Short mmCIF file of C-alpha atoms and ligand atoms in Angstrom, two decimals:
data_model
loop_
_atom_site.label_atom_id
_atom_site.label_comp_id
_atom_site.label_asym_id
_atom_site.label_seq_id
_atom_site.Cartn_x
_atom_site.Cartn_y
_atom_site.Cartn_z
CA MET A 1 12.66 -26.60 5.45
CA ILE A 2 12.70 -25.26 1.92
CA MET A 3 10.25 -22.42 1.31
CA ILE A 4 7.83 -22.59 -1.59
CA VAL A 5 7.16 -19.53 -3.74
CA MET A 6 5.10 -18.92 -6.86
CA SER A 7 5.50 -16.99 -10.09
CA ILE A 8 2.37 -15.99 -12.00
CA ALA A 9 3.64 -14.82 -15.38
CA GLY A 10 4.08 -15.54 -19.07
CA VAL A 11 6.36 -18.09 -20.70
CA ASP A 12 9.32 -16.91 -22.77
CA PRO A 13 10.55 -20.06 -24.56
CA SER A 14 14.06 -18.63 -24.76
CA ALA A 15 13.88 -18.64 -20.96
CA GLY A 16 15.61 -15.33 -20.30
CA ALA A 17 12.36 -13.78 -19.05
CA GLY A 18 9.02 -14.94 -17.70
CA VAL A 19 8.20 -18.03 -15.64
CA PHE A 20 11.20 -20.09 -16.79
CA ALA A 21 13.62 -17.33 -15.79
CA ASP A 22 11.82 -16.90 -12.46
CA LEU A 23 12.21 -20.60 -11.69
CA LYS A 24 15.96 -20.40 -12.34
CA THR A 25 16.26 -17.40 -10.03
CA PHE A 26 14.24 -19.16 -7.32
CA GLN A 27 16.48 -22.20 -7.61
CA ALA A 28 19.67 -20.11 -7.52
CA ILE A 29 18.59 -18.40 -4.31
CA GLY A 30 17.49 -21.64 -2.67
CA VAL A 31 13.70 -21.66 -2.64
CA TYR A 32 11.30 -24.04 -4.40
CA GLY A 33 9.54 -22.28 -7.25
CA THR A 34 6.13 -23.05 -8.68
CA GLY A 35 4.95 -21.43 -11.93
CA ILE A 36 1.50 -20.40 -13.08
CA VAL A 37 1.33 -19.60 -16.80
CA THR A 38 -0.82 -16.65 -17.89
CA ALA A 39 0.27 -16.67 -21.52
CA LEU A 40 2.66 -18.30 -23.93
CA THR A 41 4.86 -16.13 -26.08
CA ALA A 42 6.99 -16.85 -29.12
CA GLN A 43 10.14 -14.75 -28.77
CA ASN A 44 13.89 -14.66 -28.29
CA PRO A 45 15.98 -11.95 -26.66
CA TYR A 46 16.06 -9.95 -29.89
CA ARG A 47 12.64 -10.43 -31.40
CA PHE A 48 9.11 -10.82 -30.21
CA PHE A 49 6.76 -12.79 -32.48
CA SER A 50 3.42 -13.37 -30.79
CA THR A 51 1.38 -14.14 -27.67
CA GLN A 52 -1.21 -16.82 -26.84
CA PRO A 53 -3.03 -16.03 -23.59
CA VAL A 54 -4.35 -18.75 -21.29
CA SER A 55 -8.02 -18.47 -20.27
CA LYS A 56 -8.67 -16.97 -16.87
CA GLU A 57 -10.56 -20.11 -15.85
CA TYR A 58 -7.49 -22.21 -16.54
CA ILE A 59 -5.18 -19.78 -14.74
CA SER A 60 -7.54 -20.03 -11.78
CA GLU A 61 -7.39 -23.83 -11.88
CA GLN A 62 -3.59 -23.78 -12.02
CA ILE A 63 -3.36 -21.53 -8.97
CA ASP A 64 -5.89 -23.60 -7.03
CA SER A 65 -4.15 -26.85 -7.87
CA VAL A 66 -0.80 -25.62 -6.54
CA MET A 67 -2.37 -24.02 -3.47
CA ASP A 68 -4.25 -27.25 -2.82
CA SER A 69 -1.03 -29.09 -2.01
CA TYR A 70 1.63 -26.47 -1.17
CA GLU A 71 1.96 -23.80 1.50
CA VAL A 72 2.87 -20.61 -0.30
CA GLU A 73 3.25 -17.22 1.33
CA PHE A 74 5.25 -15.13 -1.16
CA ILE A 75 4.51 -14.83 -4.87
CA LYS A 76 5.55 -12.62 -7.73
CA THR A 77 3.50 -11.57 -10.71
CA GLY A 78 4.84 -10.70 -14.15
CA MET A 79 3.03 -10.62 -17.47
CA LEU A 80 -0.69 -10.72 -16.69
CA TYR A 81 -1.90 -9.76 -20.16
CA SER A 82 -5.42 -8.46 -19.50
CA PRO A 83 -7.55 -6.63 -16.90
CA GLU A 84 -9.56 -9.86 -16.39
CA ILE A 85 -6.40 -11.78 -15.45
CA ILE A 86 -5.30 -8.93 -13.15
CA LYS A 87 -8.67 -9.07 -11.36
CA LEU A 88 -8.47 -12.85 -11.02
CA VAL A 89 -4.96 -12.71 -9.56
CA SER A 90 -6.02 -10.01 -7.05
CA ARG A 91 -8.87 -12.28 -5.93
CA LYS A 92 -6.50 -15.21 -5.45
CA ILE A 93 -4.08 -13.04 -3.45
CA ARG A 94 -6.91 -12.20 -1.05
CA LYS A 95 -8.33 -15.72 -1.00
CA TYR A 96 -5.00 -17.34 -0.09
CA ASP A 97 -3.62 -14.41 1.88
CA LEU A 98 -0.57 -14.18 -0.39
CA LYS A 99 2.18 -11.56 -0.16
CA ALA A 100 2.72 -10.43 -3.72
CA VAL A 101 5.63 -8.67 -5.39
CA VAL A 102 4.22 -7.15 -8.57
CA ASP A 103 6.37 -6.51 -11.62
CA PRO A 104 3.92 -4.31 -13.54
CA VAL A 105 5.01 -5.60 -16.92
CA MET A 106 3.44 -3.92 -19.90
CA VAL A 107 6.02 -4.10 -22.71
CA ALA A 108 8.89 -6.55 -23.32
CA THR A 109 12.49 -5.35 -23.38
CA SER A 110 12.54 -6.44 -27.03
CA GLY A 111 9.67 -4.01 -27.68
CA GLY A 112 6.94 -6.64 -27.96
CA ASP A 113 3.58 -5.77 -26.51
CA LEU A 114 2.83 -8.13 -23.63
CA THR A 115 -0.66 -6.85 -23.01
CA ARG A 116 -3.90 -6.55 -24.85
CA GLU A 117 -4.54 -3.00 -23.75
CA ASP A 118 -3.40 -0.39 -21.32
CA LEU A 119 -3.16 -2.23 -18.04
CA ALA A 120 -2.13 0.63 -15.76
CA ASP A 121 -5.68 1.33 -14.64
CA ALA A 122 -6.41 -2.30 -13.70
CA LEU A 123 -3.06 -2.64 -11.93
CA ASN A 124 -3.75 0.52 -9.90
CA ARG A 125 -7.29 -0.43 -9.12
CA TYR A 126 -7.08 -4.14 -8.34
CA LEU A 127 -3.57 -5.48 -7.98
CA LEU A 128 -1.34 -2.87 -6.35
CA PRO A 129 -3.68 -2.24 -3.38
CA ASN A 130 -3.33 -5.97 -2.60
CA ALA A 131 0.44 -6.15 -3.14
CA ILE A 132 3.38 -5.72 -0.77
CA LEU A 133 5.70 -4.26 -3.42
CA ALA A 134 5.65 -3.04 -7.02
CA THR A 135 8.89 -2.98 -9.03
CA PRO A 136 8.26 -0.74 -12.06
CA ASN A 137 10.99 0.58 -14.32
CA VAL A 138 10.77 4.26 -15.23
CA SER A 139 8.36 3.86 -18.12
CA GLU A 140 6.08 1.53 -16.13
CA ALA A 141 6.12 3.98 -13.19
CA GLU A 142 5.19 6.77 -15.61
CA LYS A 143 2.23 4.74 -16.87
CA LEU A 144 1.09 3.88 -13.33
CA THR A 145 1.29 7.44 -11.99
CA GLY A 146 0.87 9.65 -15.04
CA PHE A 147 4.07 11.50 -14.01
CA LYS A 148 6.98 12.16 -16.30
CA ILE A 149 10.12 10.82 -14.58
CA SER A 150 13.41 12.42 -15.64
CA THR A 151 15.24 12.87 -12.32
CA LYS A 152 15.54 11.01 -9.04
CA GLU A 153 13.35 13.69 -7.43
CA ASP A 154 10.64 12.81 -9.99
CA ALA A 155 11.08 9.14 -9.10
CA ILE A 156 10.66 9.87 -5.37
CA LYS A 157 7.47 11.77 -6.13
CA ALA A 158 6.22 8.94 -8.33
CA THR A 159 6.80 6.32 -5.62
CA GLU A 160 4.59 8.38 -3.31
CA ASN A 161 1.78 7.91 -5.82
CA ILE A 162 2.13 4.18 -6.38
CA LYS A 163 -0.55 2.31 -4.48
CA CYS A 164 1.79 0.08 -2.46
CA ASP A 165 5.43 0.08 -1.37
CA SER A 166 7.60 0.37 -4.44
CA LEU A 167 10.99 0.18 -6.07
CA ILE A 168 11.46 2.20 -9.25
CA THR A 169 14.43 0.59 -10.94
CA GLY A 170 17.29 2.81 -11.99
CA GLY A 171 18.34 1.29 -15.31
CA HIS A 172 16.89 4.32 -17.11
CA LEU A 173 17.76 6.76 -14.33
CA ASP A 174 21.57 6.73 -14.21
CA GLY A 175 21.50 3.68 -11.92
CA PHE A 176 19.49 5.38 -9.16
CA ASN A 177 17.02 2.85 -7.73
CA THR A 178 14.29 4.54 -5.69
CA ILE A 179 12.73 2.59 -2.82
CA ASN A 180 9.65 3.67 -0.89
CA ILE A 181 8.68 1.49 2.08
CA ASP A 182 5.96 2.76 4.40
CA GLY A 183 6.40 6.26 3.06
CA GLU A 184 10.16 6.32 3.68
CA THR A 185 12.33 6.75 0.64
CA SER A 186 15.84 5.57 0.11
CA ILE A 187 18.01 5.62 -2.97
CA VAL A 188 20.44 2.89 -3.95
CA LYS A 189 22.90 3.80 -6.66
CA GLN A 190 24.30 1.07 -8.89
CA GLU A 191 26.80 1.46 -11.65
CA LEU A 192 25.30 1.10 -15.12
CA ILE A 193 26.85 -1.76 -17.05
CA ASP A 194 27.44 -1.20 -20.74
CA THR A 195 25.49 -4.06 -22.32
CA ASP A 196 22.61 -4.67 -24.67
CA ASN A 197 21.77 -7.95 -22.92
CA LEU A 198 19.10 -6.93 -20.42
CA HIS A 199 16.33 -9.27 -21.48
CA GLY A 200 14.48 -10.57 -18.43
CA THR A 201 16.38 -8.56 -15.84
CA GLY A 202 13.12 -7.09 -14.48
CA CYS A 203 11.68 -10.61 -14.14
CA ASN A 204 14.79 -11.82 -12.33
CA LEU A 205 14.72 -8.84 -9.97
CA SER A 206 11.14 -9.36 -8.75
CA ALA A 207 11.72 -13.13 -8.52
CA ALA A 208 14.87 -12.58 -6.46
CA ILE A 209 13.05 -10.19 -4.09
CA THR A 210 10.34 -12.83 -3.62
CA ALA A 211 12.92 -15.55 -2.93
CA TYR A 212 14.80 -13.43 -0.38
CA LEU A 213 11.52 -12.54 1.36
CA ALA A 214 10.69 -16.24 1.59
CA LYS A 215 14.11 -16.77 3.17
CA ASP A 216 13.07 -14.44 5.97
CA ASN A 217 14.76 -11.23 4.91
CA ASP A 218 12.78 -8.04 5.51
CA LEU A 219 11.52 -6.07 2.51
CA HIS A 220 14.39 -3.59 2.41
CA ASP A 221 17.10 -6.25 2.71
CA SER A 222 15.36 -8.41 0.13
CA ILE A 223 15.42 -5.51 -2.32
CA LEU A 224 19.12 -4.79 -1.68
CA LYS A 225 20.12 -8.44 -2.07
CA ALA A 226 18.01 -8.80 -5.22
CA LEU A 227 19.52 -5.65 -6.77
CA ASP A 228 22.92 -7.18 -6.11
CA TYR A 229 21.88 -10.52 -7.56
CA VAL A 230 20.67 -8.96 -10.81
CA TYR A 231 23.69 -6.64 -11.04
CA GLU A 232 26.07 -9.58 -10.72
CA GLY A 233 23.98 -11.44 -13.29
CA ILE A 234 24.20 -8.63 -15.83
CA LYS A 235 27.93 -8.27 -15.19
CA ASN A 236 28.40 -11.97 -15.86
CA GLY A 237 26.51 -11.97 -19.13
CA ASN A 238 22.94 -12.24 -17.84
CA TYR A 239 22.87 -16.04 -17.80
CA GLY A 240 19.92 -16.19 -15.44
CA THR A 241 21.39 -18.74 -13.08
CA LEU A 242 24.06 -17.39 -10.83
CA ILE A 243 25.82 -17.80 -7.59
CA ALA A 244 23.39 -16.09 -5.24
CA LYS A 245 24.00 -14.59 -1.84
CA LEU A 246 21.99 -16.94 0.36
O1 PXL B 301 10.59 -8.59 -18.86
C1 PXL B 301 9.25 -8.49 -19.18
C2 PXL B 301 8.68 -9.80 -19.60
C3 PXL B 301 7.81 -10.43 -18.78
N1 PXL B 301 7.23 -11.62 -19.11
C4 PXL B 301 7.51 -12.22 -20.25
C5 PXL B 301 8.39 -11.63 -21.11
C6 PXL B 301 9.00 -10.39 -20.78
C7 PXL B 301 9.95 -9.78 -21.67
O2 PXL B 301 10.30 -10.25 -22.70
O3 PXL B 301 8.67 -12.24 -22.24
C8 PXL B 301 6.87 -13.52 -20.59
#
């Protein structure tokens, strides 16, 4: 039986990030992806033009319409744009008893602002307490915790202050990924790849974790496999659709 997962995120029409990228990752790993759109963006990997958010009523209707016909257990969230949308998504997670991997997206790799205002407070207050994992990069983890993160020791301390299990990605920390599951920390070192093509890698990572969870891997194994998946993707030119470890 194929497992059904859900991405709740923005649309990047160049499809390297956002819902379209998530769907490709889901497909590559062998789960059926559904996609709820929180906002449209006009962008490419190099330039961000603008954002058009979807109303929270319509996001709610999209989620309900998928949940009405599909059994979904694992979801990921990406660009949520506003505190109102964050609150709505937290309510849906509780209503449908969803296990959510949260990519606490605030700014695009291209530098575009994906949010209307500072979302850290709403993420901390509403979404992370209802999530099974958050996957911030260093700057997102700094915004969530208020800590400055310059070393892996700082990252370990930051994970202890994130309001759910977490993975702080190591792209800006010499390749040291910091995982905290149930208060236990582990560090996974990856080599940094010399590239300027990293658009959407955070989206692909949280989508891959969600897909591996749906395929019955535990949280730690899902993270390790997803880190591998994204690493191989970056090494192969970040195409988005790759040969995945099933
Ligand atoms: O990678 C962050 C991100 C998330 N969601 C959307 C994006 C981006 C980055 O560009 O466009 C829709």
